[in-house]
PDB file of C-alpha atoms and ligand atoms in Angstrom:
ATOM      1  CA  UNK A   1      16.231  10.630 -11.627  1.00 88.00           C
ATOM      2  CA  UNK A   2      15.438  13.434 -13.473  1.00 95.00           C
ATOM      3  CA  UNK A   3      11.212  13.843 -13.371  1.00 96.00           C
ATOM      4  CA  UNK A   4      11.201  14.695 -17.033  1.00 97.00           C
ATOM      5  CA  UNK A   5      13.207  12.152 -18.687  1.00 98.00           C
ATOM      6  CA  UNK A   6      10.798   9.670 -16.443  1.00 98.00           C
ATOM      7  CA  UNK A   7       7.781  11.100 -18.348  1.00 98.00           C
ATOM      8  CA  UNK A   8       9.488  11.092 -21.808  1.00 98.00           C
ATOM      9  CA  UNK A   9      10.581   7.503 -21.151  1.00 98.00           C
ATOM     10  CA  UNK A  10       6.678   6.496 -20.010  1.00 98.00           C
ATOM     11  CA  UNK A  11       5.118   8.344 -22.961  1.00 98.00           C
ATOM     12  CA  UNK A  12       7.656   6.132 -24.979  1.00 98.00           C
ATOM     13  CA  UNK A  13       6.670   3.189 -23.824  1.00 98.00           C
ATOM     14  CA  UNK A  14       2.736   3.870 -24.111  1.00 98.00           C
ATOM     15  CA  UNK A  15       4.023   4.704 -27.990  1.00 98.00           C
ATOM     16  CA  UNK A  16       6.075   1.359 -28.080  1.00 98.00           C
ATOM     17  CA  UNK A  17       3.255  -0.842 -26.684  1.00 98.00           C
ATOM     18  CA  UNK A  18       0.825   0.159 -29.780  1.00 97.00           C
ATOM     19  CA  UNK A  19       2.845  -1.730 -31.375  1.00 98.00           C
ATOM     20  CA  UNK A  20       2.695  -4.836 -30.067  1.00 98.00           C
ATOM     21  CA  UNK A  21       1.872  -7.854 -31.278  1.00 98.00           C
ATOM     22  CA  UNK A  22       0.014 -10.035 -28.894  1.00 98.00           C
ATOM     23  CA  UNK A  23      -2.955 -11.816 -30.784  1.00 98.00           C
ATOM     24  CA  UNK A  24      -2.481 -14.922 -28.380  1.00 98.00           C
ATOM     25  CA  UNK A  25      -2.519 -13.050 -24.896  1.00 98.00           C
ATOM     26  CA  UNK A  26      -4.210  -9.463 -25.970  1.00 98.00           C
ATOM     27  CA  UNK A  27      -1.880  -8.213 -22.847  1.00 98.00           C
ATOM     28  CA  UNK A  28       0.170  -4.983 -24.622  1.00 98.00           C
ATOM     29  CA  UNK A  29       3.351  -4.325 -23.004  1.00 98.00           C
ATOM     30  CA  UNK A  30       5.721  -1.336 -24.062  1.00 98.00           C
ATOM     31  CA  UNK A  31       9.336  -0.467 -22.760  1.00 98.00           C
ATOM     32  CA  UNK A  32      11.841   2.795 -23.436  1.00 98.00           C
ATOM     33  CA  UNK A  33      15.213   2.141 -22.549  1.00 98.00           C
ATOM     34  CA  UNK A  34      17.073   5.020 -21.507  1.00 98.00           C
ATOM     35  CA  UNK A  35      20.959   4.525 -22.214  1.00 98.00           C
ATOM     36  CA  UNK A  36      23.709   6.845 -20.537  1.00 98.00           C
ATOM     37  CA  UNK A  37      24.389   8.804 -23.595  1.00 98.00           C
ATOM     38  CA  UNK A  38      20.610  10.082 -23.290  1.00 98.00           C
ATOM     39  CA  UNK A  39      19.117   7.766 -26.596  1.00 98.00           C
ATOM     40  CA  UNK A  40      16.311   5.859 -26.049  1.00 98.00           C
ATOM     41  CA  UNK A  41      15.429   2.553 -27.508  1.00 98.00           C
ATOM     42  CA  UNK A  42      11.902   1.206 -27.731  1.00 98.00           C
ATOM     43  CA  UNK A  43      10.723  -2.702 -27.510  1.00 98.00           C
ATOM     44  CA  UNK A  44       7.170  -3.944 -27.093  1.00 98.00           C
ATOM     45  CA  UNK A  45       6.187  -7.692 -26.894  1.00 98.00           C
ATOM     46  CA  UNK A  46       5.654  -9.924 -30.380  1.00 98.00           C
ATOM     47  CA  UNK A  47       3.810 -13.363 -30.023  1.00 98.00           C
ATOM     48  CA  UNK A  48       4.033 -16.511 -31.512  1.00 98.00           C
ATOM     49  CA  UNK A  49       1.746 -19.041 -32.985  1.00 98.00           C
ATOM     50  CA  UNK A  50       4.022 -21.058 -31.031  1.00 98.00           C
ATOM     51  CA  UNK A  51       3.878 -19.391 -27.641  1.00 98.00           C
ATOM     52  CA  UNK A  52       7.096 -20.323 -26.368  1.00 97.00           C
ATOM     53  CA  UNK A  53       8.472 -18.211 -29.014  1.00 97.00           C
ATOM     54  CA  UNK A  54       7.459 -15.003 -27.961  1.00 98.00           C
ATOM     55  CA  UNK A  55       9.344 -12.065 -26.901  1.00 98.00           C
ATOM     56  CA  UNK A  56       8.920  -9.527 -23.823  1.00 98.00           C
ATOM     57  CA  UNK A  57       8.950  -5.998 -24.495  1.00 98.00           C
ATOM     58  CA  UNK A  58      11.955  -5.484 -22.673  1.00 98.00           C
ATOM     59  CA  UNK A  59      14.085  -8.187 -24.417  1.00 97.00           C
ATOM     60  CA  UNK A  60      13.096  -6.375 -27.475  1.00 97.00           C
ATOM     61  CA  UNK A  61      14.560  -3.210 -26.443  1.00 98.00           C
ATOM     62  CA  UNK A  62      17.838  -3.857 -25.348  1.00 98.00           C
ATOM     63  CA  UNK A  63      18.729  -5.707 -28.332  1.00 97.00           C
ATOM     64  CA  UNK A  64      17.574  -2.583 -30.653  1.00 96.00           C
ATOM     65  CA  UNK A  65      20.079  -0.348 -28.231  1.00 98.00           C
ATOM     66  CA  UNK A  66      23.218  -3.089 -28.308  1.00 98.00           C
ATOM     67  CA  UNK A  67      23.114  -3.630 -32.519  1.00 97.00           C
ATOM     68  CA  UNK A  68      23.541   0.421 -32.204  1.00 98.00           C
ATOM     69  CA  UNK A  69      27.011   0.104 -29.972  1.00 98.00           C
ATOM     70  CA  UNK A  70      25.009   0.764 -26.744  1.00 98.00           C
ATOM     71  CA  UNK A  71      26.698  -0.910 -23.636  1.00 97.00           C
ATOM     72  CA  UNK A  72      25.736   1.254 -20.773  1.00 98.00           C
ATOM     73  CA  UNK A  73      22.121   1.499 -19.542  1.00 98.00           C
ATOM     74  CA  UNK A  74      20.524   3.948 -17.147  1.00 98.00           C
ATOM     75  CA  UNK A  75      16.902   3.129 -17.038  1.00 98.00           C
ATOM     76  CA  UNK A  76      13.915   1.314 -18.268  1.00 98.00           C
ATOM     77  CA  UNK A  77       9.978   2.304 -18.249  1.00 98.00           C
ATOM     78  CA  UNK A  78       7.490  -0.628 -18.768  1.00 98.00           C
ATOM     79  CA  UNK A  79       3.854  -0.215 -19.321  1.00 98.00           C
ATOM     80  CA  UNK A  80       1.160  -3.089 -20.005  1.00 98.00           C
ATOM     81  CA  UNK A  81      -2.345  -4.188 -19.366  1.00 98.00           C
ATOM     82  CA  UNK A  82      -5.031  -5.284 -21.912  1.00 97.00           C
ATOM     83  CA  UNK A  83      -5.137  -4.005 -25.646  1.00 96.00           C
ATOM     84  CA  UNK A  84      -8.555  -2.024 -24.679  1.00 93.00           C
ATOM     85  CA  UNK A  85      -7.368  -1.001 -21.005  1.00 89.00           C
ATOM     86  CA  UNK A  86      -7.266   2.308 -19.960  1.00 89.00           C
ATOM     87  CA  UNK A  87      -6.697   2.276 -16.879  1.00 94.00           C
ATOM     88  CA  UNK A  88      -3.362   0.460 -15.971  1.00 97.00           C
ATOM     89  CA  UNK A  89      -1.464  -1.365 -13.068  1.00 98.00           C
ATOM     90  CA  UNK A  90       1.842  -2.282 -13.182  1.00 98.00           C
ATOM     91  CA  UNK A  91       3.660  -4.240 -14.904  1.00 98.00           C
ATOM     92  CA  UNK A  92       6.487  -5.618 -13.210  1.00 98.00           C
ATOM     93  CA  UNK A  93       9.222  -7.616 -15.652  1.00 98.00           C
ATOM     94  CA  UNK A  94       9.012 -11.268 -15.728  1.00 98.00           C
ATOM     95  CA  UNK A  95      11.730 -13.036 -14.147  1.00 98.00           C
ATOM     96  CA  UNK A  96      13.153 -14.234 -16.915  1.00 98.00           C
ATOM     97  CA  UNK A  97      13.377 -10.421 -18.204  1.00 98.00           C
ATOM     98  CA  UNK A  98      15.055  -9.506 -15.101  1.00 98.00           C
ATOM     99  CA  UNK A  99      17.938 -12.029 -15.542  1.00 98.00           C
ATOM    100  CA  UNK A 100      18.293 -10.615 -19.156  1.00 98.00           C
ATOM    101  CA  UNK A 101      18.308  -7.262 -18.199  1.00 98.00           C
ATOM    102  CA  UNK A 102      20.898  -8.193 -15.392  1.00 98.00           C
ATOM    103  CA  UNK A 103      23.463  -9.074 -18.041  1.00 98.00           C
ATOM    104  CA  UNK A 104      23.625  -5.560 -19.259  1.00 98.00           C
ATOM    105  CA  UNK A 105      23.832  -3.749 -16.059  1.00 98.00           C
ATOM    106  CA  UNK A 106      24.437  -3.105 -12.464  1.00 98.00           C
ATOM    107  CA  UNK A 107      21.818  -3.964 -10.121  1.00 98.00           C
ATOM    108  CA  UNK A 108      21.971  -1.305  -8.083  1.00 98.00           C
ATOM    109  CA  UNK A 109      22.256   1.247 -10.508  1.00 98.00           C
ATOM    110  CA  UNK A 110      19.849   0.329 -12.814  1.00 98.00           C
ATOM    111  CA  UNK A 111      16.272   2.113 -12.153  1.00 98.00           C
ATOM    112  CA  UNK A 112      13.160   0.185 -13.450  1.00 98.00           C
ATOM    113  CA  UNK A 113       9.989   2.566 -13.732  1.00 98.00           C
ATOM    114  CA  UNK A 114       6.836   0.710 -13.673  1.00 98.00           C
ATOM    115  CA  UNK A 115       3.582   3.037 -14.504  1.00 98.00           C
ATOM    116  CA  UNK A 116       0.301   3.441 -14.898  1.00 98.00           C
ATOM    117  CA  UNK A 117       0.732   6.588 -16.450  1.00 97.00           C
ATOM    118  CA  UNK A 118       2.579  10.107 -16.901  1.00 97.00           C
ATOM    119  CA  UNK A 119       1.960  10.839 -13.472  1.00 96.00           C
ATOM    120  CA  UNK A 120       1.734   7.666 -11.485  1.00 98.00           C
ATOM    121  CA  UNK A 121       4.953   5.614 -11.230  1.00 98.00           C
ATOM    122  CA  UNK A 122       7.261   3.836  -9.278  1.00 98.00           C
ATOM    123  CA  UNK A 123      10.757   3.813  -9.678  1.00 98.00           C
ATOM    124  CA  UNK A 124      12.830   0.269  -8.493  1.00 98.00           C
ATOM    125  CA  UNK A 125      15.893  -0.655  -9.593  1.00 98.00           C
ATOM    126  CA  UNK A 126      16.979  -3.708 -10.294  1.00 98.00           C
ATOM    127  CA  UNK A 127      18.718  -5.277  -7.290  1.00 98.00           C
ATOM    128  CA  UNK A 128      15.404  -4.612  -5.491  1.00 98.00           C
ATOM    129  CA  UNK A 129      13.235  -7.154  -8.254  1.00 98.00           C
ATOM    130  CA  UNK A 130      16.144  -9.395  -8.606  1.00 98.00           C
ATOM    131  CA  UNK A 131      18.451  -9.584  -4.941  1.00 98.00           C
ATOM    132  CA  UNK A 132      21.189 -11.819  -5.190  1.00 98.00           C
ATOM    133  CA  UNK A 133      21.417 -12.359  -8.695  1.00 98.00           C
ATOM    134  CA  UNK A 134      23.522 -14.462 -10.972  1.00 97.00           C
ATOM    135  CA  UNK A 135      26.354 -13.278 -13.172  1.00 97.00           C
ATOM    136  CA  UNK A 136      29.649 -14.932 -14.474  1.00 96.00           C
TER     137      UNK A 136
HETATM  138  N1  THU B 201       5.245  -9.594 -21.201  1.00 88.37           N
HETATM  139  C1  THU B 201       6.184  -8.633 -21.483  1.00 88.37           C
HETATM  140  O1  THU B 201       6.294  -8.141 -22.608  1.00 88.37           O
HETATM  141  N2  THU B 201       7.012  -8.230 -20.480  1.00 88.37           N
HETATM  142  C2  THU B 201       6.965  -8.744 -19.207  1.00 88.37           C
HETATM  143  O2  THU B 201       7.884  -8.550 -18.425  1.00 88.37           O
HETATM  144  C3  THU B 201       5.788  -9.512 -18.806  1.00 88.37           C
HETATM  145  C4  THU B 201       5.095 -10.215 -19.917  1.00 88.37           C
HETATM  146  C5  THU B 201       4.399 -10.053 -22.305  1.00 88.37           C
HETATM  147  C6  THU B 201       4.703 -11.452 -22.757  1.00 88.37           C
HETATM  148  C7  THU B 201       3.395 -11.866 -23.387  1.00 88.37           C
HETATM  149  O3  THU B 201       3.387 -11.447 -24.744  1.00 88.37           O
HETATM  150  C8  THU B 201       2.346 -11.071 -22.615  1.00 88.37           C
HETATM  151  O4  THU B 201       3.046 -10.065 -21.916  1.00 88.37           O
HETATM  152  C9  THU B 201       1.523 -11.899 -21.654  1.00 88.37           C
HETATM  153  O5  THU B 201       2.333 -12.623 -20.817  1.00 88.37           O
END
């Protein structure tokens, strides 16, 4: 993947995850998800008094992308870690964000960049956090 559009698509997520809404868990997560017509849709994570409620950053950015046509999905950056951090570690999808993701896309195209910055990433795609996984 192109080195630039990784950087754009980090520095969108940092921008999506000041947004978040996470009063309960004070863990800010951000996600840019690059589609294959080059647009880029932006989710971060909104709590809920009743926790079960809440939404992951990613499963808010791939329903911004599909109400706007999208269907075909290239890549998606994630960044999260406290609401004061500043230094970061990953922040791998949750499982149940993987299986949501997997709806949209093929496994083993699909490249998920985890960072802790501009300039220090890893790139996985999707078959390699979810093997085997289930579709109908
Ligand atoms: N979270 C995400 O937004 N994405 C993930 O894949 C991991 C977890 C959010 C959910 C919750 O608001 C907070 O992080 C703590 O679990």
């Amino acid at each position: 993947m192109n080195e630039n559009i990784i950087k754009e698509l980090i520095v969108k997520a940092f921008d999506a995850r000041k947004n978040a809404y996470a009063p309960f868990s004070n863990f800010y997560v951000g996600a840019a998800l690059l589609c294959k017509d080059g647009s880029i849709y932006k989710g971060c994570n909104v709590e809920n008094s009743a926790y079960p409620v809440g939404l992951c950053a990613e499963r808010n950015a791939f329903p911004s992308a599909l109400c706007e046509g999208k269907t075909e999905f290239e890549a998606i950056a994630i960044v999260g870690g406290n609401k004061d951090e500043k230094e970061f570690d990953f922040c791998p999808p949750c499982g149940m964000c993987r299986q949501f993701m997997r709806e949209f896309v093929e496994p083993s195209e699909f490249k998920i960049i985890l960072a802790k910055s501009e300039d220090d990433y890893i790139v996985k795609t999707l078959e390699d956090l979810l093997p085997m996984s289930f579709k109908f």
